[in-house]
mmCIF file of C-alpha atoms and ligand atoms in Angstrom:
data_model
loop_
_atom_site.group_PDB
_atom_site.id
_atom_site.type_symbol
_atom_site.label_atom_id
_atom_site.label_comp_id
_atom_site.label_asym_id
_atom_site.label_seq_id
_atom_site.Cartn_x
_atom_site.Cartn_y
_atom_site.Cartn_z
ATOM 1 C CA MET A 1 17.522 3.127 11.291
ATOM 2 C CA ASN A 2 15.488 6.272 11.032
ATOM 3 C CA GLY A 3 12.309 4.569 12.041
ATOM 4 C CA SER A 4 10.297 7.866 12.566
ATOM 5 C CA VAL A 5 10.150 8.647 8.743
ATOM 6 C CA PRO A 6 9.288 5.203 7.186
ATOM 7 C CA VAL A 7 8.890 6.818 3.753
ATOM 8 C CA ARG A 8 11.117 9.531 2.142
ATOM 9 C CA ALA A 9 11.523 10.713 -1.279
ATOM 10 C CA LEU A 10 13.946 13.021 -2.425
ATOM 11 C CA ASP A 11 13.808 14.642 -5.906
ATOM 12 C CA ALA A 12 12.445 10.907 -7.034
ATOM 13 C CA ARG A 13 12.049 10.766 -10.828
ATOM 14 C CA LYS A 14 10.632 8.146 -12.990
ATOM 15 C CA VAL A 15 10.719 7.895 -16.755
ATOM 16 C CA TYR A 16 8.724 5.431 -18.898
ATOM 17 C CA ALA A 17 10.099 4.667 -21.904
ATOM 18 C CA GLY A 18 7.028 5.442 -24.544
ATOM 19 C CA THR A 19 6.182 2.868 -27.126
ATOM 20 C CA GLY A 20 6.485 5.667 -29.806
ATOM 21 C CA GLU A 21 9.546 8.472 -29.650
ATOM 22 C CA GLU A 22 7.978 10.090 -26.749
ATOM 23 C CA SER A 23 8.864 8.957 -23.441
ATOM 24 C CA VAL A 24 6.771 9.588 -20.337
ATOM 25 C CA HIS A 25 8.048 11.552 -17.255
ATOM 26 C CA ALA A 26 5.981 10.469 -14.728
ATOM 27 C CA LEU A 27 7.562 11.659 -11.495
ATOM 28 C CA ASP A 28 9.655 14.808 -12.079
ATOM 29 C CA GLY A 29 11.043 15.788 -8.928
ATOM 30 C CA VAL A 30 9.081 14.542 -6.000
ATOM 31 C CA SER A 31 10.158 15.442 -2.209
ATOM 32 C CA LEU A 32 7.849 13.931 0.551
ATOM 33 C CA GLU A 33 7.840 12.358 3.962
ATOM 34 C CA VAL A 34 5.238 10.300 5.399
ATOM 35 C CA ARG A 35 6.062 10.098 9.500
ATOM 36 C CA ALA A 36 5.277 6.913 11.584
ATOM 37 C CA GLY A 37 1.797 7.322 12.660
ATOM 38 C CA GLU A 38 0.473 9.254 10.017
ATOM 39 C CA MET A 39 -2.135 9.196 7.425
ATOM 40 C CA VAL A 40 -1.218 10.828 4.202
ATOM 41 C CA ALA A 41 -3.422 11.300 1.096
ATOM 42 C CA LEU A 42 -2.099 11.657 -2.355
ATOM 43 C CA VAL A 43 -4.678 13.483 -4.786
ATOM 44 C CA GLY A 44 -4.236 14.558 -8.169
ATOM 45 C CA PRO A 45 -5.519 14.228 -11.830
ATOM 46 C CA SER A 46 -5.516 10.903 -13.613
ATOM 47 C CA GLY A 47 -1.801 10.539 -15.033
ATOM 48 C CA CYS A 48 -0.191 12.780 -12.346
ATOM 49 C CA GLY A 49 1.699 9.978 -11.159
ATOM 50 C CA LYS A 50 0.077 8.877 -7.843
ATOM 51 C CA SER A 51 0.298 5.146 -8.215
ATOM 52 C CA THR A 52 3.903 5.408 -9.807
ATOM 53 C CA LEU A 53 4.990 7.089 -6.583
ATOM 54 C CA LEU A 54 3.036 4.245 -4.611
ATOM 55 C CA ASN A 55 5.287 1.363 -6.879
ATOM 56 C CA LEU A 56 8.310 3.232 -6.034
ATOM 57 C CA VAL A 57 7.591 3.481 -2.139
ATOM 58 C CA GLY A 58 6.531 0.040 -2.463
ATOM 59 C CA CYS A 59 9.728 -1.499 -3.959
ATOM 60 C CA VAL A 60 7.651 -2.733 -6.830
ATOM 61 C CA ASP A 61 10.025 -0.324 -9.067
ATOM 62 C CA LEU A 62 13.067 1.836 -8.658
ATOM 63 C CA PRO A 63 13.136 5.235 -9.593
ATOM 64 C CA SER A 64 15.009 6.486 -12.767
ATOM 65 C CA GLY A 65 16.419 9.541 -10.612
ATOM 66 C CA GLY A 66 16.525 11.004 -7.135
ATOM 67 C CA THR A 67 15.673 8.641 -3.886
ATOM 68 C CA ILE A 68 13.120 6.646 -2.396
ATOM 69 C CA GLU A 69 13.953 5.648 1.040
ATOM 70 C CA VAL A 70 12.211 2.782 2.846
ATOM 71 C CA ASP A 71 12.845 2.603 6.787
ATOM 72 C CA GLY A 72 15.601 4.972 6.071
ATOM 73 C CA ARG A 73 17.204 2.429 3.401
ATOM 74 C CA ALA A 74 17.539 3.835 -0.355
ATOM 75 C CA THR A 75 15.727 1.386 -2.659
ATOM 76 C CA SER A 76 18.555 1.887 -5.191
ATOM 77 C CA SER A 77 21.286 1.002 -2.971
ATOM 78 C CA LEU A 78 19.938 -2.479 -2.440
ATOM 79 C CA ASP A 79 20.192 -5.735 -4.571
ATOM 80 C CA ASP A 80 17.072 -7.949 -5.508
ATOM 81 C CA ASP A 81 17.255 -10.314 -2.618
ATOM 82 C CA ALA A 82 17.361 -7.057 -0.104
ATOM 83 C CA LEU A 83 14.629 -5.213 -2.005
ATOM 84 C CA THR A 84 12.380 -8.351 -1.740
ATOM 85 C CA ALA A 85 12.922 -8.678 1.889
ATOM 86 C CA LEU A 86 12.216 -4.965 2.451
ATOM 87 C CA ARG A 87 8.887 -5.211 0.350
ATOM 88 C CA ARG A 88 7.663 -8.337 2.157
ATOM 89 C CA GLU A 89 8.696 -7.291 5.997
ATOM 90 C CA ARG A 90 8.282 -3.555 6.211
ATOM 91 C CA ILE A 91 5.161 -2.989 3.214
ATOM 92 C CA GLY A 92 1.677 -4.026 2.732
ATOM 93 C CA THR A 93 -0.453 -2.724 -0.020
ATOM 94 C CA VAL A 94 -4.157 -2.271 -0.583
ATOM 95 C CA PHE A 95 -5.512 -1.829 -4.274
ATOM 96 C CA GLN A 96 -8.676 -0.548 -5.588
ATOM 97 C CA PHE A 97 -9.575 -3.968 -7.004
ATOM 98 C CA PHE A 98 -8.995 -5.717 -3.955
ATOM 99 C CA ASN A 99 -6.412 -8.427 -5.753
ATOM 100 C CA LEU A 100 -7.261 -11.517 -3.501
ATOM 101 C CA LEU A 101 -6.720 -14.848 -4.916
ATOM 102 C CA PRO A 102 -9.654 -16.444 -6.226
ATOM 103 C CA ALA A 103 -8.891 -19.914 -5.378
ATOM 104 C CA MET A 104 -7.525 -19.126 -1.877
ATOM 105 C CA THR A 105 -9.983 -18.610 1.498
ATOM 106 C CA ILE A 106 -10.125 -15.508 2.870
ATOM 107 C CA ALA A 107 -7.798 -16.510 5.561
ATOM 108 C CA GLU A 108 -5.383 -17.985 3.071
ATOM 109 C CA ASN A 109 -4.994 -14.959 1.500
ATOM 110 C CA VAL A 110 -4.467 -13.173 4.576
ATOM 111 C CA ALA A 111 -1.577 -15.725 5.682
ATOM 112 C CA LEU A 112 0.067 -15.085 2.416
ATOM 113 C CA PRO A 113 2.504 -12.298 3.781
ATOM 114 C CA LEU A 114 3.646 -14.788 6.524
ATOM 115 C CA VAL A 115 3.972 -17.797 4.491
ATOM 116 C CA LEU A 116 6.379 -15.777 1.990
ATOM 117 C CA GLN A 117 8.580 -14.810 5.174
ATOM 118 C CA ARG A 118 8.288 -18.651 6.002
ATOM 119 C CA ARG A 119 6.865 -18.012 9.602
ATOM 120 C CA PRO A 120 5.832 -21.032 11.671
ATOM 121 C CA ARG A 121 2.267 -22.413 10.864
ATOM 122 C CA ALA A 122 1.326 -21.665 14.614
ATOM 123 C CA GLU A 123 2.191 -18.159 14.163
ATOM 124 C CA ILE A 124 0.473 -17.668 11.122
ATOM 125 C CA ASP A 125 -2.778 -19.251 12.518
ATOM 126 C CA SER A 126 -2.968 -16.817 15.079
ATOM 127 C CA ARG A 127 -1.882 -13.698 13.426
ATOM 128 C CA VAL A 128 -4.326 -14.403 10.817
ATOM 129 C CA THR A 129 -7.287 -14.919 13.201
ATOM 130 C CA ALA A 130 -5.960 -11.598 14.954
ATOM 131 C CA ALA A 131 -6.203 -9.838 11.334
ATOM 132 C CA LEU A 132 -9.601 -10.958 10.539
ATOM 133 C CA GLU A 133 -10.884 -10.089 14.069
ATOM 134 C CA ALA A 134 -9.169 -6.749 13.747
ATOM 135 C CA VAL A 135 -11.034 -5.905 10.643
ATOM 136 C CA GLY A 136 -14.415 -7.507 11.854
ATOM 137 C CA ILE A 137 -14.581 -10.533 9.547
ATOM 138 C CA GLY A 138 -13.493 -13.037 11.645
ATOM 139 C CA ASN A 139 -16.513 -15.017 10.360
ATOM 140 C CA LYS A 140 -15.415 -15.480 7.009
ATOM 141 C CA ALA A 141 -11.928 -17.221 7.235
ATOM 142 C CA ARG A 142 -13.248 -20.145 5.396
ATOM 143 C CA SER A 143 -15.219 -18.610 2.790
ATOM 144 C CA TYR A 144 -13.718 -17.969 -0.524
ATOM 145 C CA PRO A 145 -13.315 -14.105 -2.083
ATOM 146 C CA SER A 146 -16.554 -14.599 -4.331
ATOM 147 C CA GLN A 147 -18.549 -15.811 -1.323
ATOM 148 C CA VAL A 148 -18.248 -12.323 0.379
ATOM 149 C CA SER A 149 -19.324 -8.767 0.095
ATOM 150 C CA GLY A 150 -17.072 -6.005 -1.827
ATOM 151 C CA GLY A 151 -16.850 -4.185 1.678
ATOM 152 C CA GLN A 152 -15.715 -7.992 3.118
ATOM 153 C CA MET A 153 -13.043 -8.337 0.200
ATOM 154 C CA GLN A 154 -11.505 -4.823 0.754
ATOM 155 C CA ARG A 155 -11.617 -5.741 5.037
ATOM 156 C CA ALA A 156 -9.571 -8.652 3.928
ATOM 157 C CA ALA A 157 -7.464 -7.207 1.956
ATOM 158 C CA ILE A 158 -6.624 -4.743 4.682
ATOM 159 C CA ALA A 159 -5.880 -7.535 6.860
ATOM 160 C CA ARG A 160 -3.641 -9.149 4.302
ATOM 161 C CA ALA A 161 -1.786 -5.843 4.021
ATOM 162 C CA THR A 162 -1.600 -5.694 7.932
ATOM 163 C CA VAL A 163 -0.999 -9.270 9.030
ATOM 164 C CA HIS A 164 2.738 -8.980 8.818
ATOM 165 C CA ASP A 165 2.950 -5.793 11.044
ATOM 166 C CA PRO A 166 4.851 -3.514 8.078
ATOM 167 C CA ALA A 167 5.872 -0.223 8.606
ATOM 168 C CA ILE A 168 4.308 1.190 5.690
ATOM 169 C CA VAL A 169 0.649 0.577 4.308
ATOM 170 C CA LEU A 170 0.189 1.831 0.641
ATOM 171 C CA ALA A 171 -3.358 2.066 -0.473
ATOM 172 C CA ASP A 172 -4.467 2.962 -4.085
ATOM 173 C CA GLU A 173 -7.803 3.914 -4.256
ATOM 174 C CA PRO A 174 -8.864 1.695 -1.449
ATOM 175 C CA THR A 175 -12.654 3.019 -1.864
ATOM 176 C CA GLY A 176 -12.963 3.418 -5.727
ATOM 177 C CA ASN A 177 -15.094 0.363 -5.551
ATOM 178 C CA LEU A 178 -16.884 0.647 -2.443
ATOM 179 C CA ASP A 179 -20.145 2.073 -1.417
ATOM 180 C CA SER A 180 -20.074 4.933 0.900
ATOM 181 C CA GLN A 181 -20.553 3.043 3.973
ATOM 182 C CA SER A 182 -17.946 0.302 3.038
ATOM 183 C CA GLY A 183 -15.646 2.954 2.046
ATOM 184 C CA ALA A 184 -15.680 4.632 5.708
ATOM 185 C CA THR A 185 -15.004 1.439 7.155
ATOM 186 C CA VAL A 186 -11.754 0.915 5.181
ATOM 187 C CA LEU A 187 -10.885 4.459 6.124
ATOM 188 C CA ALA A 188 -11.409 4.123 9.757
ATOM 189 C CA LEU A 189 -9.561 0.864 9.615
ATOM 190 C CA LEU A 190 -6.766 2.654 7.842
ATOM 191 C CA ARG A 191 -6.910 5.402 10.771
ATOM 192 C CA THR A 192 -6.418 2.591 13.210
ATOM 193 C CA PHE A 193 -3.436 1.398 12.060
ATOM 194 C CA ALA A 194 -2.021 4.950 11.882
ATOM 195 C CA SER A 195 -3.042 5.399 15.247
ATOM 196 C CA ASN A 196 -0.675 2.069 16.072
ATOM 197 C CA GLY A 197 2.339 3.697 14.536
ATOM 198 C CA GLN A 198 1.996 2.930 10.997
ATOM 199 C CA ALA A 199 3.029 5.436 8.029
ATOM 200 C CA ILE A 200 -0.158 5.085 5.815
ATOM 201 C CA LEU A 201 0.065 6.762 1.992
ATOM 202 C CA MET A 202 -3.037 6.515 0.191
ATOM 203 C CA ALA A 203 -3.693 7.700 -3.848
ATOM 204 C CA THR A 204 -7.322 8.698 -3.831
ATOM 205 C CA HIS A 205 -9.827 10.586 -5.856
ATOM 206 C CA SER A 206 -12.113 10.863 -3.175
ATOM 207 C CA THR A 207 -12.390 14.216 -1.428
ATOM 208 C CA GLU A 208 -14.011 12.113 1.606
ATOM 209 C CA ALA A 209 -11.220 9.659 1.730
ATOM 210 C CA ALA A 210 -8.801 12.391 1.560
ATOM 211 C CA SER A 211 -10.328 14.664 4.228
ATOM 212 C CA VAL A 212 -9.845 11.862 7.098
ATOM 213 C CA CYS A 213 -6.469 12.001 6.279
ATOM 214 C CA ASP A 214 -3.695 13.877 8.425
ATOM 215 C CA ARG A 215 -2.576 15.560 5.439
ATOM 216 C CA ILE A 216 -3.112 15.984 1.888
ATOM 217 C CA ILE A 217 -0.445 16.111 -0.683
ATOM 218 C CA ARG A 218 -1.270 17.384 -4.321
ATOM 219 C CA MET A 219 0.238 16.239 -7.392
ATOM 220 C CA GLN A 220 0.078 17.839 -11.131
ATOM 221 C CA ASP A 221 2.093 16.458 -13.827
ATOM 222 C CA GLY A 222 4.173 14.299 -11.861
ATOM 223 C CA ARG A 223 5.506 17.253 -9.285
ATOM 224 C CA ILE A 224 3.868 18.294 -6.056
ATOM 225 C CA ALA A 225 1.402 20.971 -6.927
HETATM 226 N N1 ATP B 301 4.365 1.079 -16.946
HETATM 227 C C1 ATP B 301 4.288 2.170 -17.528
HETATM 228 N N2 ATP B 301 4.906 2.500 -18.989
HETATM 229 C C2 ATP B 301 4.332 3.541 -19.358
HETATM 230 N N3 ATP B 301 3.945 4.583 -18.861
HETATM 231 C C3 ATP B 301 3.475 4.333 -17.624
HETATM 232 C C4 ATP B 301 3.430 3.330 -17.019
HETATM 233 N N4 ATP B 301 2.558 3.436 -15.596
HETATM 234 C C5 ATP B 301 2.358 4.700 -16.049
HETATM 235 N N5 ATP B 301 2.517 5.283 -16.852
HETATM 236 C C6 ATP B 301 2.196 6.677 -17.482
HETATM 237 O O1 ATP B 301 2.665 7.572 -16.281
HETATM 238 C C7 ATP B 301 2.004 8.705 -16.019
HETATM 239 C C8 ATP B 301 1.518 8.336 -14.300
HETATM 240 O O2 ATP B 301 0.679 7.465 -14.480
HETATM 241 P P1 ATP B 301 0.009 6.993 -13.124
HETATM 242 O O3 ATP B 301 -0.466 5.500 -12.774
HETATM 243 O O4 ATP B 301 1.146 7.047 -11.693
HETATM 244 O O5 ATP B 301 -1.292 8.162 -12.485
HETATM 245 P P2 ATP B 301 -2.144 8.125 -11.724
HETATM 246 O O6 ATP B 301 -2.032 9.208 -10.819
HETATM 247 O O7 ATP B 301 -2.231 6.785 -10.608
HETATM 248 O O8 ATP B 301 -3.519 8.076 -12.548
HETATM 249 P P3 ATP B 301 -4.780 7.356 -11.873
HETATM 250 O O9 ATP B 301 -5.564 8.562 -11.117
HETATM 251 O O10 ATP B 301 -5.745 7.438 -13.203
HETATM 252 O O11 ATP B 301 -4.518 6.191 -11.141
HETATM 253 C C9 ATP B 301 0.766 8.268 -16.830
HETATM 254 O O12 ATP B 301 1.060 9.390 -17.901
HETATM 255 C C10 ATP B 301 0.571 7.129 -17.269
HETATM 256 O O13 ATP B 301 0.426 7.083 -18.713
HETATM 257 MG MG1 MG B 302 -3.445 5.488 -10.193
#
């Protein structure tokens, strides 16, 4: 259903109840689309709502108003099980601090989305091997995150975000902790996934990262600027 527009926000709003009397309007009516095969940058000052929007598209949180559609399905209309399934099957996420589990090997980290989907062991093994090869760290499968470089950790995180062939890859400052060479590698990998038909939505403060995207969406105070 509506596979060509995996991400759609329609007047999406998010209000966080404040600790004091003041509530925060983190998203104040955002509408946008990301088509399959498109790599889109979300830019704007700290606090403008980029991560909030990624959390809504990633089905981690629901909008307070308006609609977020993932694969043509309005997230607010789904029950918890359907929302979890949508998140596990259709979304991959890459974070600034990689978020690999330290007690698991690189291969075990990358396998997680498939383990959560209860795929057969043989399928998991072959897909993990292919995903690690695709990001150029096939030789690090048995290493632990602490035993590889930051750039390699982020490549592992990209393998984990894409091993289950999601329709949408969300990236929140994926190059924020990397030197420029590793950052360029990460951006090139994300580009490759876009060329394969995935929709990539990346929040970034880096003009270099934004410049490799097909489109730049600027945000300011919870709105599209
Ligand atoms: N869980 C939360 N509870 C309350 N307020 C929040 C919460 N998460 C974010 N906010 C507030 O919502 C606004 C938007 O935050 P958000 O994290 O989306 O910004 P951002 O654009 O990702 O910023 P940065 O570039 O610094 O990562 C900010 O004012 C922030 O303080
Ligand atoms: Mg953020």
